[in-house]
Amino acid sequence: MSSADKKTLTSVYEKLLSLSRPKVLVVGDFMLDKYTHGDAMRISPEAPVPVLKVVKTEYKCGGAASVAADICELGAEPLCIGITGRDENGRLLRDKLGHSGADISCLAESFSRPTTCKNRLVGLAQHKHPQQLMRIDEESCRQLNSEEEQIILSCFSSKLPEADIVCLEDYGKGVLTENVCRRIIESARREGKMVVVDPPLSSDNQKFAGSNVITPNRKEACLISGVEIDSAESADEAAEIIRRQLEIDAVVITMDKDGAYLKTAQSSMLVPTVAKTVYDVAGAGDMVLSAIAVALAAGWSYELAVHLSNIAGGLEVEKFGVAAVSRAEIIEEIKKRTSPGESKIVKMEDISQLSKRLRTEGKRIVFTNGCFDIIHEGHINFLGFAKSHGDVLVLGLNSDASVKRLKGEERPVNSENARAAVLSSLEFVDYVCIFDSDSPLEIIKAVRPNVLVKGKDWEKKGVIGSDFVKENGGEVVLADLVEGISSTAIINKVKGKGF
């Protein structure tokens, strides 16, 4: 990775950590995705088709509802505007959106049109590999009538003042009519609110003219521009045609394995993707739109917004079906890219900054400390117990000098670097920090753990740092010890003193 790429990803990472909770007004086709899972074990004797023995049924948010769910996972708040049927599928969809944290107060109901539902029949090959066999769609693609349009526009007017950005998700189901789109875009621009659009597969997208950003995929961009896109150069040509044709600020063409192409009046750039195992592309476009909308709502540049969407979309296609990608997942992905093989061994001068970052990420930090001279069963049990109380275990390791002061000149048997290397290889341990003081109070104050763990042998002696941890809202937990096992006992046994 080049230094420029690393710098860009670091900027995305830092902005994600400090992301507030922008409000994204989502208007479009709200749909329910239904997954009927079963075992496809034989062919029907009635016709040459597989027999699906249903095991479970799963419901997810689809279309504009998928965008809203994605926005929630990214830590923002979606304000939903659309029309569903007054039916069971509509009720299920509202429940899913409500539980995700979306505002559904302006999601209207209609007796005259059903809630769009895509039912995917999914067979389990060899009982474990899901494979979509068929999709059954229940929907109406009728354009909204004037009365229904007015409902959408009235809802939009009531929610626009509290929104930071407007997002239009068009699946061609009839909600985003030309009149609705034009009036929404005009109102939003008049109020200084950006409009981001995910267009349908259509050659005519004039109803989106005047919006800020449009995010067609390769096929959609080819249809709109008339340009076959097979390179960065052809993507640039297509994007410029779309930008001028729709009088739009920025065009983002998603190009699957090739990444995404960003075109504005000032810049043109291909944001490459990292090779991924593509499991299912369903929902990837929704994820891209959500990420761009959230980023721009928070005041990010187009470049950083596209980088974020590229990472989010790449993670989404690794999942089966329509699936949201959380802010935490994106943060972890960036950490993997910018710090591959990051060492678990952290310097004392860096431990405070590391702990601050972990807290910002919402991680529950567990801390313990000790010499850990000769690793034994008791240590393994203790560290597993400690890790079970949080998300991250930070281990303070006494330096060689401090071990000598505490236990005598013959100790430690293993050097601090050797001890740190062994401990960092353990699954339970996330970070090891060597400290030189006889007391762990300084490192405890630097880490500011949520949980301080020590053995029960410290109960009467008093756990160092317990007052500090409790004063800062943390807790102290004492672990049972394995009787008769210690580094000292093992050393004495080796010397012939333990018999």
Short mmCIF file of C-alpha atoms in Angstrom, two decimals:
data_model
loop_
_atom_site.label_atom_id
_atom_site.label_comp_id
_atom_site.label_asym_id
_atom_site.label_seq_id
_atom_site.Cartn_x
_atom_site.Cartn_y
_atom_site.Cartn_z
CA MET A 1 0.00 0.00 0.00
CA SER A 2 1.33 3.42 -0.97
CA SER A 3 1.77 6.13 1.64
CA ALA A 4 -0.96 8.19 -0.10
CA ASP A 5 -3.46 5.30 0.07
CA LYS A 6 -2.59 4.67 3.70
CA LYS A 7 -3.06 8.35 4.48
CA THR A 8 -6.50 8.34 2.82
CA LEU A 9 -7.64 5.23 4.69
CA THR A 10 -6.34 6.68 7.94
CA SER A 11 -8.44 9.79 7.31
CA VAL A 12 -11.53 7.61 6.70
CA TYR A 13 -10.75 5.68 9.89
CA GLU A 14 -10.37 8.81 12.02
CA LYS A 15 -13.54 10.36 10.61
CA LEU A 16 -15.48 7.16 11.27
CA LEU A 17 -14.36 7.17 14.88
CA SER A 18 -15.56 10.74 15.36
CA LEU A 19 -18.76 10.37 13.29
CA SER A 20 -21.70 11.94 15.10
CA ARG A 21 -25.24 10.85 14.16
CA PRO A 22 -26.25 12.62 10.95
CA LYS A 23 -29.84 12.30 9.77
CA VAL A 24 -30.43 10.94 6.27
CA LEU A 25 -33.84 11.44 4.66
CA VAL A 26 -34.48 8.27 2.60
CA VAL A 27 -37.18 8.43 -0.08
CA GLY A 28 -37.99 5.54 -2.40
CA ASP A 29 -39.23 1.99 -2.81
CA PHE A 30 -39.43 0.29 0.58
CA MET A 31 -39.46 -3.47 0.16
CA LEU A 32 -39.35 -6.66 2.21
CA ASP A 33 -36.84 -9.38 1.39
CA LYS A 34 -37.99 -12.85 2.39
CA TYR A 35 -35.64 -15.84 2.46
CA THR A 36 -37.22 -19.29 2.56
CA HIS A 37 -34.40 -21.66 3.53
CA GLY A 38 -34.59 -25.41 3.12
CA ASP A 39 -32.87 -28.64 2.14
CA ALA A 40 -32.94 -29.38 -1.58
CA MET A 41 -32.37 -33.12 -1.32
CA ARG A 42 -34.22 -34.59 -4.29
CA ILE A 43 -35.91 -33.92 -7.61
CA SER A 44 -39.70 -33.89 -7.70
CA PRO A 45 -41.35 -36.93 -9.37
CA GLU A 46 -43.96 -34.54 -10.78
CA ALA A 47 -41.56 -32.30 -12.73
CA PRO A 48 -37.77 -31.89 -13.20
CA VAL A 49 -37.48 -29.39 -10.32
CA PRO A 50 -35.85 -29.63 -6.88
CA VAL A 51 -38.04 -30.26 -3.85
CA LEU A 52 -37.35 -27.73 -1.08
CA LYS A 53 -37.98 -28.97 2.43
CA VAL A 54 -38.43 -25.70 4.38
CA VAL A 55 -36.21 -25.33 7.43
CA LYS A 56 -36.63 -21.65 8.30
CA THR A 57 -37.97 -18.34 6.98
CA GLU A 58 -36.02 -15.11 7.35
CA TYR A 59 -37.05 -11.50 6.70
CA LYS A 60 -34.75 -8.59 5.83
CA CYS A 61 -35.12 -4.98 4.73
CA GLY A 62 -34.96 -4.51 0.95
CA GLY A 63 -34.70 -1.59 -1.48
CA ALA A 64 -34.94 1.77 0.28
CA ALA A 65 -35.52 -0.14 3.53
CA SER A 66 -32.13 -1.83 3.01
CA VAL A 67 -30.56 1.62 2.62
CA ALA A 68 -32.21 2.72 5.87
CA ALA A 69 -30.95 -0.38 7.71
CA ASP A 70 -27.44 0.21 6.36
CA ILE A 71 -27.55 3.82 7.53
CA CYS A 72 -28.44 2.63 11.03
CA GLU A 73 -25.49 0.21 11.04
CA LEU A 74 -23.17 3.04 10.06
CA GLY A 75 -24.25 4.97 13.14
CA ALA A 76 -26.54 7.51 11.46
CA GLU A 77 -30.33 7.96 11.62
CA PRO A 78 -32.57 7.37 8.58
CA LEU A 79 -35.86 9.25 8.20
CA CYS A 80 -38.02 6.99 6.02
CA ILE A 81 -40.47 8.29 3.42
CA GLY A 82 -42.35 5.90 1.17
CA ILE A 83 -45.53 3.83 0.79
CA THR A 84 -46.13 0.21 1.78
CA GLY A 85 -49.24 -1.88 1.59
CA ARG A 86 -51.53 -2.22 4.59
CA ASP A 87 -50.70 -5.91 4.82
CA GLU A 88 -48.69 -8.47 6.79
CA ASN A 89 -45.53 -7.85 4.74
CA GLY A 90 -45.85 -4.14 5.48
CA ARG A 91 -46.18 -4.87 9.20
CA LEU A 92 -43.10 -7.12 9.14
CA LEU A 93 -41.12 -4.47 7.28
CA ARG A 94 -42.09 -1.75 9.75
CA ASP A 95 -41.09 -3.98 12.64
CA LYS A 96 -37.67 -4.62 11.07
CA LEU A 97 -37.07 -0.92 10.42
CA GLY A 98 -38.31 0.14 13.84
CA HIS A 99 -36.07 -2.36 15.62
CA SER A 100 -33.07 -1.17 13.60
CA GLY A 101 -33.58 2.40 14.87
CA ALA A 102 -35.10 4.02 11.77
CA ASP A 103 -37.71 6.79 11.96
CA ILE A 104 -40.81 5.30 10.23
CA SER A 105 -43.30 7.98 11.25
CA CYS A 106 -43.62 9.10 7.60
CA LEU A 107 -43.83 5.64 6.04
CA ALA A 108 -47.37 5.74 4.63
CA GLU A 109 -49.75 2.80 4.07
CA SER A 110 -51.97 2.08 1.09
CA PHE A 111 -54.93 -0.25 0.55
CA SER A 112 -54.50 -0.09 -3.22
CA ARG A 113 -50.96 -1.45 -3.57
CA PRO A 114 -49.19 -4.33 -1.80
CA THR A 115 -45.88 -4.11 0.00
CA THR A 116 -43.24 -5.21 -2.48
CA CYS A 117 -41.86 -8.56 -1.31
CA LYS A 118 -39.08 -10.58 -2.92
CA ASN A 119 -39.22 -14.18 -1.74
CA ARG A 120 -35.97 -16.02 -2.41
CA LEU A 121 -36.10 -19.80 -2.20
CA VAL A 122 -32.74 -20.92 -0.88
CA GLY A 123 -31.59 -24.53 -0.94
CA LEU A 124 -28.76 -25.84 1.20
CA ALA A 125 -26.30 -27.77 -0.94
CA GLN A 126 -24.74 -30.57 1.15
CA HIS A 127 -26.75 -29.15 4.07
CA LYS A 128 -24.48 -26.12 4.49
CA HIS A 129 -23.94 -24.06 1.31
CA PRO A 130 -26.93 -21.78 0.59
CA GLN A 131 -27.85 -21.53 -3.09
CA GLN A 132 -30.72 -19.41 -4.41
CA LEU A 133 -33.05 -21.60 -6.48
CA MET A 134 -35.76 -19.10 -7.44
CA ARG A 135 -37.13 -15.66 -6.59
CA ILE A 136 -40.84 -14.90 -6.38
CA ASP A 137 -41.81 -11.20 -6.48
CA GLU A 138 -45.07 -9.80 -5.14
CA GLU A 139 -45.32 -6.16 -6.20
CA SER A 140 -47.07 -3.35 -7.98
CA CYS A 141 -45.05 -1.07 -10.26
CA ARG A 142 -47.92 1.33 -10.78
CA GLN A 143 -46.88 4.98 -10.68
CA LEU A 144 -48.25 6.90 -7.70
CA ASN A 145 -51.41 8.83 -8.39
CA SER A 146 -51.61 12.55 -7.60
CA GLU A 147 -53.10 11.93 -4.13
CA GLU A 148 -50.31 9.48 -3.21
CA GLU A 149 -47.69 11.86 -4.59
CA GLN A 150 -49.01 14.58 -2.33
CA ILE A 151 -48.68 12.29 0.68
CA ILE A 152 -45.02 11.69 -0.16
CA LEU A 153 -44.31 15.38 -0.78
CA SER A 154 -46.08 16.48 2.42
CA CYS A 155 -44.06 13.97 4.42
CA PHE A 156 -40.91 15.19 2.72
CA SER A 157 -41.64 18.81 3.57
CA SER A 158 -42.23 17.93 7.22
CA LYS A 159 -38.97 15.98 7.57
CA LEU A 160 -36.61 18.05 5.40
CA PRO A 161 -35.78 20.67 8.07
CA GLU A 162 -34.29 18.05 10.42
CA ALA A 163 -32.38 16.13 7.71
CA ASP A 164 -28.71 16.64 6.88
CA ILE A 165 -28.96 15.07 3.41
CA VAL A 166 -31.56 13.53 1.07
CA CYS A 167 -31.21 10.05 -0.42
CA LEU A 168 -33.33 8.79 -3.34
CA GLU A 169 -33.45 5.00 -3.85
CA ASP A 170 -35.30 4.07 -7.04
CA TYR A 171 -36.06 0.42 -7.80
CA GLY A 172 -38.65 1.31 -10.42
CA LYS A 173 -41.66 0.40 -8.29
CA GLY A 174 -43.52 3.65 -8.98
CA VAL A 175 -42.85 5.79 -5.89
CA LEU A 176 -40.23 8.12 -7.35
CA THR A 177 -42.27 9.64 -10.15
CA GLU A 178 -40.90 12.49 -12.21
CA ASN A 179 -43.05 15.01 -10.32
CA VAL A 180 -41.94 13.67 -6.92
CA CYS A 181 -38.25 13.67 -7.87
CA ARG A 182 -38.23 17.14 -9.38
CA ARG A 183 -40.04 18.73 -6.44
CA ILE A 184 -37.85 16.92 -3.89
CA ILE A 185 -34.64 17.99 -5.62
CA GLU A 186 -35.81 21.58 -5.99
CA SER A 187 -36.85 21.80 -2.32
CA ALA A 188 -33.67 20.19 -1.05
CA ARG A 189 -31.36 22.39 -3.11
CA ARG A 190 -33.31 25.48 -2.06
CA GLU A 191 -32.70 24.53 1.59
CA GLY A 192 -29.01 23.81 0.96
CA LYS A 193 -29.38 20.04 1.41
CA MET A 194 -27.45 17.63 -0.84
CA VAL A 195 -29.33 14.97 -2.82
CA VAL A 196 -27.77 11.54 -3.49
CA VAL A 197 -29.43 9.21 -6.02
CA ASP A 198 -29.26 5.50 -6.77
CA PRO A 199 -30.96 5.24 -10.19
CA PRO A 200 -32.91 2.30 -11.66
CA LEU A 201 -31.83 0.42 -14.80
CA SER A 202 -33.17 2.92 -17.32
CA SER A 203 -31.85 5.02 -20.17
CA ASP A 204 -33.95 8.02 -19.07
CA ASN A 205 -32.97 9.53 -15.73
CA GLN A 206 -33.81 13.17 -16.41
CA LYS A 207 -36.04 13.26 -13.36
CA PHE A 208 -32.83 13.24 -11.27
CA ALA A 209 -31.37 16.31 -13.02
CA GLY A 210 -30.01 18.87 -10.59
CA SER A 211 -29.21 16.42 -7.79
CA ASN A 212 -25.70 16.37 -6.30
CA VAL A 213 -24.53 12.78 -6.67
CA ILE A 214 -25.68 9.79 -8.69
CA THR A 215 -24.35 6.25 -8.12
CA PRO A 216 -25.10 4.01 -11.14
CA ASN A 217 -23.44 0.62 -11.45
CA ARG A 218 -21.55 -0.28 -14.61
CA LYS A 219 -24.61 -1.58 -16.46
CA GLU A 220 -26.79 1.39 -15.49
CA ALA A 221 -24.05 3.87 -16.46
CA CYS A 222 -23.66 2.18 -19.86
CA LEU A 223 -27.40 2.47 -20.49
CA ILE A 224 -27.59 6.13 -19.45
CA SER A 225 -24.47 7.28 -21.33
CA GLY A 226 -24.42 4.91 -24.30
CA VAL A 227 -20.75 4.12 -23.55
CA GLU A 228 -19.48 0.58 -23.05
CA ILE A 229 -17.45 0.72 -19.83
CA ASP A 230 -14.45 -1.61 -19.79
CA SER A 231 -11.67 0.67 -18.51
CA ALA A 232 -10.99 3.76 -16.44
CA GLU A 233 -10.91 5.81 -19.65
CA SER A 234 -14.37 4.64 -20.79
CA ALA A 235 -15.70 5.11 -17.24
CA ASP A 236 -14.45 8.70 -17.34
CA GLU A 237 -16.17 9.26 -20.69
CA ALA A 238 -19.45 7.79 -19.46
CA ALA A 239 -19.34 9.69 -16.17
CA GLU A 240 -18.75 13.00 -17.92
CA ILE A 241 -21.71 12.41 -20.25
CA ILE A 242 -23.94 11.61 -17.29
CA ARG A 243 -22.64 14.58 -15.30
CA ARG A 244 -23.36 17.04 -18.10
CA GLN A 245 -26.61 15.41 -19.18
CA LEU A 246 -28.08 15.54 -15.69
CA GLU A 247 -26.35 18.77 -14.59
CA ILE A 248 -25.06 16.92 -11.58
CA ASP A 249 -22.08 17.63 -9.30
CA ALA A 250 -20.58 14.16 -8.99
CA VAL A 251 -20.98 10.78 -10.66
CA VAL A 252 -19.84 7.61 -8.89
CA ILE A 253 -19.86 4.55 -11.14
CA THR A 254 -19.53 1.33 -9.18
CA MET A 255 -17.50 -1.12 -11.27
CA ASP A 256 -17.68 -4.34 -9.19
CA LYS A 257 -14.19 -5.91 -9.08
CA ASP A 258 -12.59 -2.80 -10.61
CA GLY A 259 -13.69 -0.50 -7.78
CA ALA A 260 -15.52 2.80 -8.23
CA TYR A 261 -14.97 5.75 -10.57
CA LEU A 262 -15.51 9.27 -9.23
CA LYS A 263 -16.06 12.17 -11.63
CA THR A 264 -16.60 15.81 -10.68
CA ALA A 265 -15.90 19.07 -12.49
CA GLN A 266 -12.59 19.31 -10.62
CA SER A 267 -11.36 15.72 -10.44
CA SER A 268 -11.48 12.24 -11.92
CA MET A 269 -10.24 9.15 -10.12
CA LEU A 270 -10.59 5.39 -10.00
CA VAL A 271 -10.80 4.10 -6.43
CA PRO A 272 -9.63 0.47 -6.74
CA THR A 273 -11.11 -2.23 -4.61
CA VAL A 274 -9.35 -4.94 -2.62
CA ALA A 275 -9.92 -8.44 -4.02
CA LYS A 276 -12.75 -10.16 -2.15
CA THR A 277 -14.51 -13.50 -2.26
CA VAL A 278 -17.84 -12.47 -3.78
CA TYR A 279 -20.60 -14.54 -2.23
CA ASP A 280 -23.69 -12.52 -3.18
CA VAL A 281 -23.95 -9.08 -4.82
CA ALA A 282 -27.51 -8.47 -3.57
CA GLY A 283 -27.62 -5.26 -1.53
CA ALA A 284 -24.17 -4.01 -2.54
CA GLY A 285 -25.59 -0.95 -4.31
CA ASP A 286 -27.71 -0.10 -1.26
CA MET A 287 -24.61 -0.28 0.93
CA VAL A 288 -22.65 2.01 -1.40
CA LEU A 289 -25.45 4.59 -1.48
CA SER A 290 -25.80 4.50 2.31
CA ALA A 291 -22.09 4.98 2.93
CA ILE A 292 -21.82 7.90 0.51
CA ALA A 293 -24.92 9.57 1.96
CA VAL A 294 -23.74 9.20 5.57
CA ALA A 295 -20.24 10.46 4.73
CA LEU A 296 -21.47 13.50 2.81
CA ALA A 297 -24.03 14.25 5.53
CA ALA A 298 -21.11 14.40 7.96
CA GLY A 299 -19.26 16.86 5.73
CA TRP A 300 -16.70 14.50 4.17
CA SER A 301 -15.17 15.12 0.75
CA TYR A 302 -16.37 13.17 -2.28
CA GLU A 303 -13.07 11.27 -2.37
CA LEU A 304 -13.30 10.05 1.24
CA ALA A 305 -17.00 9.23 0.82
CA VAL A 306 -16.23 7.01 -2.18
CA HIS A 307 -13.39 5.28 -0.33
CA LEU A 308 -15.78 4.53 2.53
CA SER A 309 -18.45 3.21 0.17
CA ASN A 310 -15.90 1.04 -1.64
CA ILE A 311 -14.85 -0.65 1.60
CA ALA A 312 -18.46 -1.08 2.75
CA GLY A 313 -19.58 -2.52 -0.60
CA GLY A 314 -16.64 -4.92 -0.64
CA LEU A 315 -17.56 -6.25 2.79
CA GLU A 316 -21.24 -6.58 1.85
CA VAL A 317 -20.65 -8.89 -1.13
CA GLU A 318 -18.87 -11.36 1.16
CA LYS A 319 -22.18 -11.99 2.95
CA PHE A 320 -25.15 -14.04 1.79
CA GLY A 321 -28.20 -12.06 0.72
CA VAL A 322 -28.94 -8.44 1.53
CA ALA A 323 -26.84 -7.71 4.61
CA ALA A 324 -25.84 -4.50 6.37
CA VAL A 325 -22.20 -3.72 7.16
CA SER A 326 -21.56 -2.03 10.49
CA ARG A 327 -19.24 0.84 11.27
CA ALA A 328 -17.24 -1.51 13.52
CA GLU A 329 -16.69 -3.94 10.62
CA ILE A 330 -15.41 -1.14 8.40
CA ILE A 331 -13.09 0.10 11.15
CA GLU A 332 -11.65 -3.41 11.55
CA GLU A 333 -11.20 -3.74 7.79
CA ILE A 334 -9.28 -0.46 7.61
CA LYS A 335 -7.07 -1.55 10.51
CA LYS A 336 -6.26 -4.78 8.64
CA ARG A 337 -5.33 -2.87 5.49
CA THR A 338 -3.27 -0.13 7.11
CA SER A 339 -1.57 -2.28 9.76
CA PRO A 340 -1.27 -5.83 8.37
CA GLY A 341 0.20 -8.16 10.94
CA GLU A 342 0.07 -5.43 13.57
CA SER A 343 2.14 -6.44 16.56
CA LYS A 344 0.31 -7.18 19.77
CA ILE A 345 3.31 -5.88 21.72
CA VAL A 346 2.79 -2.19 22.48
CA LYS A 347 5.32 0.24 23.94
CA MET A 348 4.56 1.94 27.23
CA GLU A 349 4.56 5.36 25.56
CA ASP A 350 1.89 4.18 23.08
CA ILE A 351 -0.47 2.34 25.41
CA SER A 352 -2.49 5.41 26.39
CA GLN A 353 -3.23 6.32 22.75
CA LEU A 354 -4.12 2.71 21.93
CA SER A 355 -6.53 2.54 24.85
CA LYS A 356 -8.12 5.83 23.83
CA ARG A 357 -8.71 4.43 20.34
CA LEU A 358 -10.24 1.24 21.73
CA ARG A 359 -12.61 3.24 23.92
CA THR A 360 -13.62 5.38 20.94
CA GLU A 361 -14.43 2.17 19.07
CA GLY A 362 -16.72 1.21 21.93
CA LYS A 363 -14.58 -1.70 23.11
CA ARG A 364 -14.78 -2.94 26.70
CA ILE A 365 -11.16 -3.07 27.90
CA VAL A 366 -9.98 -5.67 30.41
CA PHE A 367 -6.58 -5.25 32.10
CA THR A 368 -4.42 -7.53 34.15
CA ASN A 369 -0.72 -7.64 34.94
CA GLY A 370 2.01 -9.92 36.19
CA CYS A 371 5.40 -11.50 35.55
CA PHE A 372 4.19 -14.58 33.62
CA ASP A 373 7.67 -16.05 33.78
CA ILE A 374 6.87 -19.67 32.90
CA ILE A 375 3.47 -20.06 31.24
CA HIS A 376 1.39 -22.86 32.81
CA GLU A 377 -2.18 -24.12 33.07
CA GLY A 378 -3.05 -21.62 35.75
CA HIS A 379 -2.01 -18.71 33.51
CA ILE A 380 -4.13 -20.04 30.61
CA ASN A 381 -7.22 -20.41 32.78
CA PHE A 382 -6.67 -16.99 34.31
CA LEU A 383 -6.24 -15.21 30.96
CA GLY A 384 -9.29 -16.95 29.49
CA PHE A 385 -11.30 -15.83 32.51
CA ALA A 386 -10.04 -12.26 32.14
CA LYS A 387 -10.86 -12.04 28.41
CA SER A 388 -14.41 -13.32 29.03
CA HIS A 389 -15.16 -10.06 30.86
CA GLY A 390 -14.72 -7.74 27.88
CA ASP A 391 -13.81 -7.25 24.23
CA VAL A 392 -10.07 -6.58 24.50
CA LEU A 393 -7.53 -7.92 27.00
CA VAL A 394 -4.51 -5.69 27.65
CA LEU A 395 -1.78 -7.39 29.66
CA GLY A 396 0.79 -5.39 31.60
CA LEU A 397 4.03 -7.41 31.76
CA ASN A 398 6.70 -6.72 34.38
CA SER A 399 10.07 -5.93 32.83
CA ASP A 400 13.14 -8.05 33.65
CA ALA A 401 14.40 -5.36 36.03
CA SER A 402 11.12 -5.16 37.94
CA VAL A 403 10.89 -8.97 38.19
CA LYS A 404 14.37 -9.08 39.70
CA ARG A 405 13.42 -6.46 42.26
CA LEU A 406 10.23 -8.34 43.15
CA LYS A 407 11.40 -11.95 43.02
CA GLY A 408 15.21 -11.96 43.35
CA GLU A 409 18.31 -12.01 41.16
CA GLU A 410 17.64 -15.49 39.74
CA ARG A 411 14.41 -14.36 38.14
CA PRO A 412 13.06 -14.10 35.56
CA VAL A 413 13.92 -17.41 33.89
CA ASN A 414 12.71 -16.05 30.54
CA SER A 415 13.49 -12.55 29.27
CA GLU A 416 10.83 -9.89 28.92
CA ASN A 417 10.91 -10.14 25.11
CA ALA A 418 10.54 -13.93 25.23
CA ARG A 419 7.69 -13.68 27.73
CA ALA A 420 5.96 -11.00 25.64
CA ALA A 421 6.30 -13.10 22.48
CA VAL A 422 4.73 -16.17 24.11
CA LEU A 423 1.89 -14.17 25.66
CA SER A 424 1.11 -12.30 22.45
CA SER A 425 0.69 -15.63 20.63
CA LEU A 426 -2.18 -16.60 22.93
CA GLU A 427 -5.70 -16.21 21.57
CA PHE A 428 -6.99 -14.58 24.76
CA VAL A 429 -4.39 -11.79 24.76
CA ASP A 430 -4.95 -8.79 22.48
CA TYR A 431 -2.07 -6.54 23.58
CA VAL A 432 1.02 -6.87 25.78
CA CYS A 433 2.77 -3.85 27.27
CA ILE A 434 6.04 -4.16 29.22
CA PHE A 435 6.28 -1.79 32.18
CA ASP A 436 9.27 -1.17 34.42
CA SER A 437 7.68 -0.02 37.69
CA ASP A 438 7.26 -2.32 40.65
CA SER A 439 3.66 -1.13 40.87
CA PRO A 440 1.22 -1.40 37.91
CA LEU A 441 -0.62 1.79 38.94
CA GLU A 442 0.99 3.94 36.22
CA ILE A 443 0.02 1.58 33.40
CA ILE A 444 -3.46 1.09 34.86
CA LYS A 445 -3.96 4.87 34.75
CA ALA A 446 -2.71 4.94 31.16
CA VAL A 447 -5.07 2.15 30.07
CA ARG A 448 -8.10 3.22 32.15
CA PRO A 449 -9.68 -0.25 31.86
CA ASN A 450 -13.36 -1.05 32.22
CA VAL A 451 -12.42 -4.18 34.12
CA LEU A 452 -9.37 -4.90 36.28
CA VAL A 453 -8.75 -8.61 36.85
CA LYS A 454 -6.47 -10.15 39.47
CA GLY A 455 -6.22 -13.48 41.25
CA LYS A 456 -8.08 -14.10 44.51
CA ASP A 457 -4.73 -14.21 46.31
CA TRP A 458 -4.85 -10.38 46.08
CA GLU A 459 -8.15 -10.14 47.94
CA LYS A 460 -6.56 -9.59 51.37
CA LYS A 461 -3.48 -7.72 50.14
CA GLY A 462 -5.60 -5.21 48.22
CA VAL A 463 -5.63 -4.92 44.43
CA ILE A 464 -3.39 -2.09 43.25
CA GLY A 465 -5.35 0.32 41.05
CA SER A 466 -8.77 -0.82 42.23
CA ASP A 467 -9.70 2.60 43.62
CA PHE A 468 -8.73 4.34 40.38
CA VAL A 469 -10.68 1.87 38.22
CA LYS A 470 -13.82 2.14 40.37
CA GLU A 471 -13.64 5.95 40.49
CA ASN A 472 -13.68 5.93 36.68
CA GLY A 473 -16.75 3.71 36.44
CA GLY A 474 -14.94 0.38 36.10
CA GLU A 475 -15.05 -2.80 38.12
CA VAL A 476 -12.56 -5.15 39.80
CA VAL A 477 -12.96 -8.91 39.32
CA LEU A 478 -11.06 -11.61 41.20
CA ALA A 479 -10.30 -14.94 39.52
CA ASP A 480 -10.00 -18.36 41.16
CA LEU A 481 -6.50 -19.82 40.96
CA VAL A 482 -5.42 -23.38 40.15
CA GLU A 483 -4.12 -24.78 43.42
CA GLY A 484 -0.46 -25.78 43.62
CA ILE A 485 0.57 -24.34 40.24
CA SER A 486 2.91 -21.37 39.92
CA SER A 487 6.11 -20.41 38.11
CA THR A 488 7.99 -20.64 41.42
CA ALA A 489 6.68 -24.17 42.06
CA ILE A 490 7.70 -25.28 38.57
CA ILE A 491 11.21 -23.81 39.00
CA ASN A 492 11.63 -25.54 42.35
CA LYS A 493 10.47 -28.83 40.86
CA VAL A 494 12.99 -28.55 38.04
CA LYS A 495 15.71 -27.84 40.62
CA GLY A 496 14.67 -30.93 42.55
CA LYS A 497 13.13 -28.99 45.40
CA GLY A 498 9.54 -29.82 44.72
CA PHE A 499 9.46 -33.47 45.73
#
